[in-house]
Coordinates of C-alpha atoms in Angstrom, one line a residue:
Chain J
X1 CA -20.2 39.5 22.3
X2 CA -20.5 41.7 25.3
X3 CA -17.8 44.3 25.4
X4 CA -15.5 44.6 28.4
X5 CA -16.3 47.4 30.8
X6 CA -13.6 50.0 31.7
X7 CA -13.3 48.3 35.1
X8 CA -12.8 44.9 33.5
X9 CA -10.1 46.3 31.3
X10 CA -8.4 48.0 34.2
X11 CA -8.5 44.8 36.2
X12 CA -6.5 43.0 33.5
X13 CA -3.9 45.8 33.4
X14 CA -3.5 45.7 37.2
X15 CA -2.5 42.0 36.9
X16 CA 0.6 43.2 35.0
X17 CA 2.2 46.1 36.9
X18 CA 5.6 45.3 35.3
X19 CA 4.4 45.6 31.7
X20 CA 5.6 48.3 29.4
X21 CA 3.1 51.1 28.7
X22 CA 0.5 50.0 26.2
X23 CA 1.7 46.4 26.2
X24 CA -1.2 44.9 28.1
X25 CA -3.7 47.2 26.2
X26 CA -2.3 46.0 22.9
X27 CA -2.6 42.3 23.8
X28 CA -6.1 42.9 25.2
X29 CA -7.1 44.6 22.0
X30 CA -5.8 41.7 19.9
X31 CA -7.5 39.2 22.2
X32 CA -10.9 41.0 21.9
X33 CA -10.5 41.3 18.1
X34 CA -9.8 37.6 17.7
X35 CA -12.7 36.7 19.9
X36 CA -15.1 38.9 17.9
X37 CA -13.8 37.6 14.6
X38 CA -14.7 34.1 15.7
X39 CA -18.4 34.9 15.9
X40 CA -18.4 37.0 12.7
X41 CA -17.5 33.8 10.8
X42 CA -20.2 31.2 9.9
X43 CA -19.2 28.3 12.1
X44 CA -21.0 25.8 9.8
X45 CA -19.5 27.0 6.5
X46 CA -17.2 24.4 5.1
X47 CA -13.7 25.8 5.0
X48 CA -10.9 25.2 2.5
X49 CA -7.8 23.7 4.2
X50 CA -6.0 27.0 4.2
X51 CA -8.9 28.8 5.8
X52 CA -9.3 26.0 8.3
X53 CA -5.7 26.5 9.2
X54 CA -6.2 30.2 9.8
X55 CA -9.1 29.4 12.2
X56 CA -6.8 27.0 14.0
X57 CA -4.1 29.6 14.2
X58 CA -6.6 32.1 15.7
X59 CA -7.7 29.7 18.4
X60 CA -4.0 28.9 19.2
X61 CA -3.3 32.6 19.5
X62 CA -6.3 33.1 21.7
X63 CA -5.1 30.4 24.0
X64 CA -1.7 32.1 24.2
X65 CA -3.1 35.5 24.8
X66 CA -5.5 34.1 27.5
X67 CA -2.5 32.7 29.3
X68 CA -0.5 35.9 29.0
X69 CA -3.3 38.2 30.1
X70 CA -4.6 36.1 32.9
X71 CA -1.3 34.7 34.2
X72 CA -2.3 31.2 33.6
X73 CA 0.3 28.4 33.6
X74 CA 1.5 27.1 30.3
X75 CA 0.2 23.6 30.2
X76 CA 1.9 22.9 26.8
Chain I
X1 CA -37.3 12.7 29.2
X2 CA -39.8 11.1 31.4
X3 CA -38.4 13.0 34.4
X4 CA -38.5 16.4 32.7
X5 CA -40.8 19.1 33.9
X6 CA -41.5 21.5 31.0
X7 CA -42.9 25.0 31.4
X8 CA -43.6 27.2 28.4
X9 CA -44.8 30.7 29.0
X10 CA -46.1 33.1 26.3
X11 CA -44.8 36.5 27.1
X12 CA -46.1 38.1 23.9
X13 CA -48.6 36.4 21.6
X14 CA -47.4 38.0 18.4
X15 CA -49.7 37.8 15.4
X16 CA -51.9 34.8 16.3
X17 CA -53.5 34.8 12.9
X18 CA -50.2 33.5 11.4
X19 CA -49.1 29.8 11.6
X20 CA -45.4 30.8 12.0
X21 CA -45.0 34.3 13.5
X22 CA -41.5 35.7 14.0
X23 CA -40.6 34.1 17.3
X24 CA -38.1 34.8 20.0
X25 CA -37.5 32.0 22.6
X26 CA -35.8 32.5 25.9
X27 CA -34.6 29.2 27.4
X28 CA -33.2 28.2 30.7
X29 CA -30.1 26.3 29.7
X30 CA -30.2 22.8 31.1
X31 CA -26.6 21.8 30.8
X32 CA -23.2 23.4 30.2
X33 CA -20.5 22.0 28.0
X34 CA -17.4 22.5 30.1
X35 CA -15.2 23.4 28.4
X36 CA -16.9 24.3 25.0
X37 CA -16.2 21.6 22.4
X38 CA -15.0 19.0 25.0
X39 CA -18.1 16.8 25.0
X40 CA -18.2 17.0 28.8
X41 CA -21.3 18.3 30.4
X42 CA -22.5 19.4 33.8
X43 CA -25.9 20.7 35.0
X44 CA -26.5 24.4 34.7
X45 CA -27.8 25.7 38.0
X46 CA -30.2 28.0 36.3
X47 CA -32.7 25.1 36.3
X48 CA -33.0 25.5 40.1
X49 CA -33.5 29.3 39.9
X50 CA -36.8 29.8 38.2
X51 CA -37.3 33.2 39.8
X52 CA -34.0 34.5 38.5
X53 CA -34.6 33.1 35.1
X54 CA -38.0 34.8 34.9
X55 CA -36.4 38.1 36.0
X56 CA -33.8 37.8 33.3
X57 CA -36.4 37.0 30.7
X58 CA -38.4 40.0 31.7
X59 CA -35.3 42.2 31.4
X60 CA -34.6 40.8 27.9
X61 CA -38.0 41.7 26.8
X62 CA -37.8 45.2 28.2
X63 CA -34.5 45.7 26.5
X64 CA -35.8 44.6 23.2
X65 CA -38.7 46.9 23.4
X66 CA -36.7 49.8 24.7
X67 CA -38.6 50.1 28.0
X68 CA -35.6 50.1 30.4
X69 CA -35.4 53.4 32.3
X70 CA -33.5 55.9 30.1
X71 CA -33.2 53.5 27.2
X72 CA -32.6 55.1 23.9
X73 CA -32.8 52.3 21.3
X74 CA -36.3 50.7 21.0
X75 CA -35.8 48.1 18.3
X76 CA -39.1 46.2 18.6
X77 CA -41.2 49.2 19.5
X78 CA -42.3 50.5 16.1
X79 CA -46.1 50.0 15.7
X80 CA -45.8 47.7 12.7
X81 CA -43.4 45.4 14.5
X82 CA -44.4 45.6 18.2
X83 CA -47.4 43.3 18.2
X84 CA -46.1 41.0 15.4
X85 CA -43.4 39.4 17.5
X86 CA -44.1 36.2 19.5
X87 CA -41.9 35.8 22.6
X88 CA -42.0 32.6 24.7
X89 CA -39.9 31.3 27.5
X90 CA -39.0 27.6 27.9
X91 CA -38.0 26.2 31.3
X92 CA -37.2 22.4 31.4
X93 CA -36.2 20.9 34.8
X94 CA -35.0 17.4 35.1
X95 CA -33.3 17.3 31.7
X96 CA -30.1 15.2 31.6
X97 CA -26.7 16.9 31.4
X98 CA -25.9 15.7 28.0
X99 CA -25.3 16.9 24.4
X100 CA -28.9 17.2 23.4
X101 CA -29.8 19.4 26.4
X102 CA -26.7 21.6 26.4
X103 CA -27.3 25.0 24.7
X104 CA -24.2 26.8 26.1
X105 CA -20.5 26.0 26.3
X106 CA -18.0 27.6 28.6
X107 CA -15.2 28.9 26.4
X108 CA -11.8 27.5 27.2
X109 CA -9.9 30.7 26.2
X110 CA -12.1 33.3 27.8
X111 CA -15.0 33.8 30.2
X112 CA -17.5 33.9 27.3
X113 CA -20.6 31.8 27.3
X114 CA -20.8 30.3 23.8
X115 CA -24.1 29.3 22.2
X116 CA -24.1 25.6 21.0
X117 CA -26.1 26.8 18.0
X118 CA -26.7 23.4 16.4
X119 CA -28.5 22.2 19.6
X120 CA -31.1 25.0 19.9
X121 CA -33.5 24.0 17.1
X122 CA -33.7 20.3 18.0
X123 CA -34.2 21.2 21.7
X124 CA -36.9 23.7 21.0
X125 CA -38.6 21.4 18.5
X126 CA -38.8 18.6 21.1
X127 CA -41.0 21.0 23.0
X128 CA -43.1 22.2 20.1
X129 CA -41.3 25.5 19.5
X130 CA -39.8 27.0 16.3
X131 CA -37.9 30.2 16.8
X132 CA -36.1 32.7 14.7
X133 CA -33.9 34.0 17.5
X134 CA -33.2 32.1 20.8
X135 CA -31.5 33.1 24.0
X136 CA -30.1 30.5 26.4
X137 CA -29.8 31.8 29.9
X138 CA -27.1 30.4 32.1
X139 CA -26.0 30.8 35.7
X140 CA -22.5 29.6 35.1
X141 CA -20.3 30.3 38.1
X142 CA -17.2 31.0 36.0
X143 CA -18.3 32.5 32.7
X144 CA -20.4 35.6 32.4
X145 CA -19.8 37.3 29.1
X146 CA -22.7 37.0 26.5
X147 CA -22.1 36.1 22.9
X148 CA -24.1 35.4 19.8
X149 CA -23.9 33.5 16.5
X150 CA -25.7 35.3 13.6
X151 CA -28.6 33.7 11.7
X152 CA -28.0 31.3 8.9
X153 CA -30.6 32.3 6.4
X154 CA -32.5 29.9 4.2
X155 CA -31.4 31.4 0.9
X156 CA -33.5 28.8 -0.9
X157 CA -36.7 30.3 0.2
X158 CA -38.4 33.7 -0.1
X159 CA -37.3 37.1 1.0
X160 CA -37.3 40.8 0.4
X161 CA -34.6 42.0 -2.0
X162 CA -32.4 45.0 -1.2
X163 CA -29.3 46.7 -2.5
X164 CA -26.3 47.2 -0.2
X165 CA -23.5 49.2 -1.9
X166 CA -24.7 48.0 -5.3
X167 CA -24.9 44.3 -4.3
X168 CA -28.3 42.6 -4.2
X169 CA -29.1 40.7 -1.0
X170 CA -32.2 39.5 0.7
X171 CA -33.9 39.9 4.0
X172 CA -34.9 36.2 4.1
X173 CA -38.2 35.2 5.7
X174 CA -36.9 31.9 7.1
X175 CA -33.7 30.5 8.5
X176 CA -31.7 27.3 8.4
X177 CA -30.2 28.0 11.8
X178 CA -31.7 30.6 14.1
X179 CA -29.7 33.4 15.6
X180 CA -28.5 32.1 19.0
X181 CA -27.4 33.9 22.1
X182 CA -25.9 32.7 25.3
X183 CA -26.4 35.2 28.2
X184 CA -25.8 35.1 31.9
X185 CA -28.8 35.3 34.2
X186 CA -27.3 38.3 36.0
X187 CA -26.7 40.2 32.8
X188 CA -28.4 43.6 32.6
X189 CA -27.7 46.9 30.8
X190 CA -27.9 46.9 26.9
X191 CA -26.3 43.5 26.4
X192 CA -29.5 41.6 25.6
X193 CA -30.2 44.1 22.7
X194 CA -26.5 44.2 21.5
X195 CA -26.5 40.3 21.2
X196 CA -30.0 40.3 19.6
X197 CA -28.8 42.6 16.9
X198 CA -25.9 40.2 16.1
X199 CA -28.2 37.2 16.1
X200 CA -30.9 38.9 14.0
X201 CA -28.3 39.7 11.3
X202 CA -27.2 37.2 8.7
X203 CA -24.0 35.4 7.6
X204 CA -25.1 35.5 4.0
X205 CA -27.2 38.6 3.8
X206 CA -25.5 41.2 6.0
X207 CA -23.6 40.9 9.3
X208 CA -23.9 43.3 12.2
X209 CA -20.5 43.1 13.9
X210 CA -18.9 44.4 17.0
X211 CA -17.6 48.0 16.6
X212 CA -15.3 48.1 19.6
X213 CA -12.6 46.0 17.8
X214 CA -10.7 46.7 14.6
X215 CA -11.7 43.4 13.0
X216 CA -14.2 41.7 10.8
X217 CA -16.2 43.9 8.4
X218 CA -20.0 44.0 8.1
X219 CA -23.0 46.1 7.2
X220 CA -21.9 48.4 10.0
X221 CA -18.2 48.4 9.6
X222 CA -15.8 49.1 6.7
X223 CA -12.1 49.6 6.3
X224 CA -10.4 52.7 4.8
X225 CA -8.1 55.6 5.7
X226 CA -8.7 58.4 5.3
X227 CA -12.3 57.9 6.4
X228 CA -14.6 58.9 3.6
X229 CA -17.5 61.2 4.2
X230 CA -20.0 58.6 2.8
X231 CA -20.2 55.3 4.7
X232 CA -22.3 53.5 2.0
X233 CA -25.6 53.1 0.3
X234 CA -28.4 50.9 1.7
X235 CA -31.7 50.8 -0.3
X236 CA -30.7 53.8 -2.3
X237 CA -30.1 55.9 0.9
X238 CA -26.6 57.2 1.4
X239 CA -25.4 57.0 5.0
X240 CA -22.7 59.2 6.3
X241 CA -19.6 58.0 8.1
X242 CA -18.8 58.7 11.7
X243 CA -15.5 60.5 11.6
X244 CA -15.1 60.6 15.4
X245 CA -16.3 57.2 16.5
X246 CA -19.0 58.6 18.7
X247 CA -16.6 60.6 20.8
X248 CA -14.5 57.6 21.8
X249 CA -12.2 58.2 18.9
X250 CA -10.6 55.6 16.6
X251 CA -7.4 54.3 18.2
X252 CA -4.1 55.0 16.4
X253 CA -3.5 52.2 14.0
X254 CA -7.1 51.3 13.4
X255 CA -8.1 50.8 9.8
X256 CA -11.9 50.3 10.2
X257 CA -14.6 53.0 10.5
X258 CA -18.3 53.2 11.3
X259 CA -21.5 54.7 10.1
X260 CA -22.9 58.0 11.5
X261 CA -24.9 57.8 14.7
X262 CA -28.4 58.8 15.7
X263 CA -27.0 60.0 19.0
X264 CA -23.4 61.2 18.4
X265 CA -22.9 61.9 22.1
X266 CA -23.0 58.2 23.0
X267 CA -21.4 55.1 21.7
X268 CA -23.3 53.0 19.2
X269 CA -25.2 50.0 20.6
X270 CA -22.8 47.7 18.7
X271 CA -19.8 49.6 20.1
X272 CA -18.6 49.6 23.8
X273 CA -21.8 51.0 25.4
X274 CA -20.1 50.7 28.8
X275 CA -17.9 53.6 27.8
X276 CA -20.9 55.9 27.4
X277 CA -21.9 58.2 30.2
X278 CA -25.3 56.5 30.2
X279 CA -25.0 53.0 28.6
X280 CA -28.7 52.5 28.3
X281 CA -29.1 55.8 26.4
X282 CA -26.9 54.5 23.5
X283 CA -28.5 54.2 20.1
X284 CA -27.7 52.5 16.8
X285 CA -25.9 54.1 13.9
X286 CA -28.2 55.0 11.0
X287 CA -27.5 52.0 8.7
X288 CA -27.7 49.4 11.5
X289 CA -31.1 50.7 12.7
X290 CA -32.6 50.8 9.2
X291 CA -31.1 47.4 8.2
X292 CA -32.4 45.6 11.3
X293 CA -35.9 47.3 11.1
X294 CA -36.2 46.2 7.5
X295 CA -35.1 42.7 8.3
X296 CA -37.7 42.5 11.1
X297 CA -40.4 43.9 8.8
X298 CA -39.6 41.3 6.2
X299 CA -39.8 38.5 8.7
X300 CA -43.0 39.7 10.4
X301 CA -44.6 40.0 6.9
X302 CA -44.1 36.4 5.9

């Protein structure tokens, strides 16, 4: 997927002036890694239940990070 | 379908002596799934922007052939590949906003445009096109990041065998599912090439992955600390590692490492090219370039 530009990363950090040093960067790195991992896995490959569970966990974590990074309300 | 207006333009003929030349199709996405996976669809405004679509398609072609000003990586330019690749555009106006016409989804957890990979081949086939790699161009108002699914090779058919770190794999001639890319109409820089390289690679015979994250491994990324001098062996050629990550440096805590670069002063094409002084100048690492050129050569030789 297209990487984030330095300006885009900075824009995310500016949304969280109260965050501890490195906190937003760490969350953003995890967020980007999980997004990239999604595309590196064959979406049509049948998964064992355990593997399917890991995929579900990844998407749940992505949702959580998306809310944290972009100040979105928790609709859960 | 009776209300559809279909326009197919041949940008590059490819090898017209072949019944099925290696083909890249660039498509104006008729409908967006919003959000991705929801089963809800809305028209993609790209179908009312023919000029913008054509400009994007021209940019994509320039990017693949390395003809953007100052571009360093010229993937399709080698003489034995250049004229073998067929490139067509497909613009369908008046298609309904439904599952069969939706090639792109808007990710619910990011601003990524996600290719709906299963929809591409049936959509293209309805208009007489079979492609190995396909781009869907969108003018989504909310999502602008491009992404790609890799090719699902047809491992039941022919291919060219190769050894990767002692394991035999194949550059397959044909695919079960083409490599698919979703890209925004305003996208420029090296993104079209970066995504093409993902899409050209294979889930079963070698993945070209993102280098700007400490995640999934592939042909171009391994995991070890300390970083060994030798990255790996591809077709009996040993490739050196990149100990410095093209000047960007491996962040503390990372466990993955990359192959040595053709242009060490700039990030790799599969890394964060935006962090280079001149993003268009970025080139591939040595194993990525050779792997992809070999894969292209296998496909254009079928």
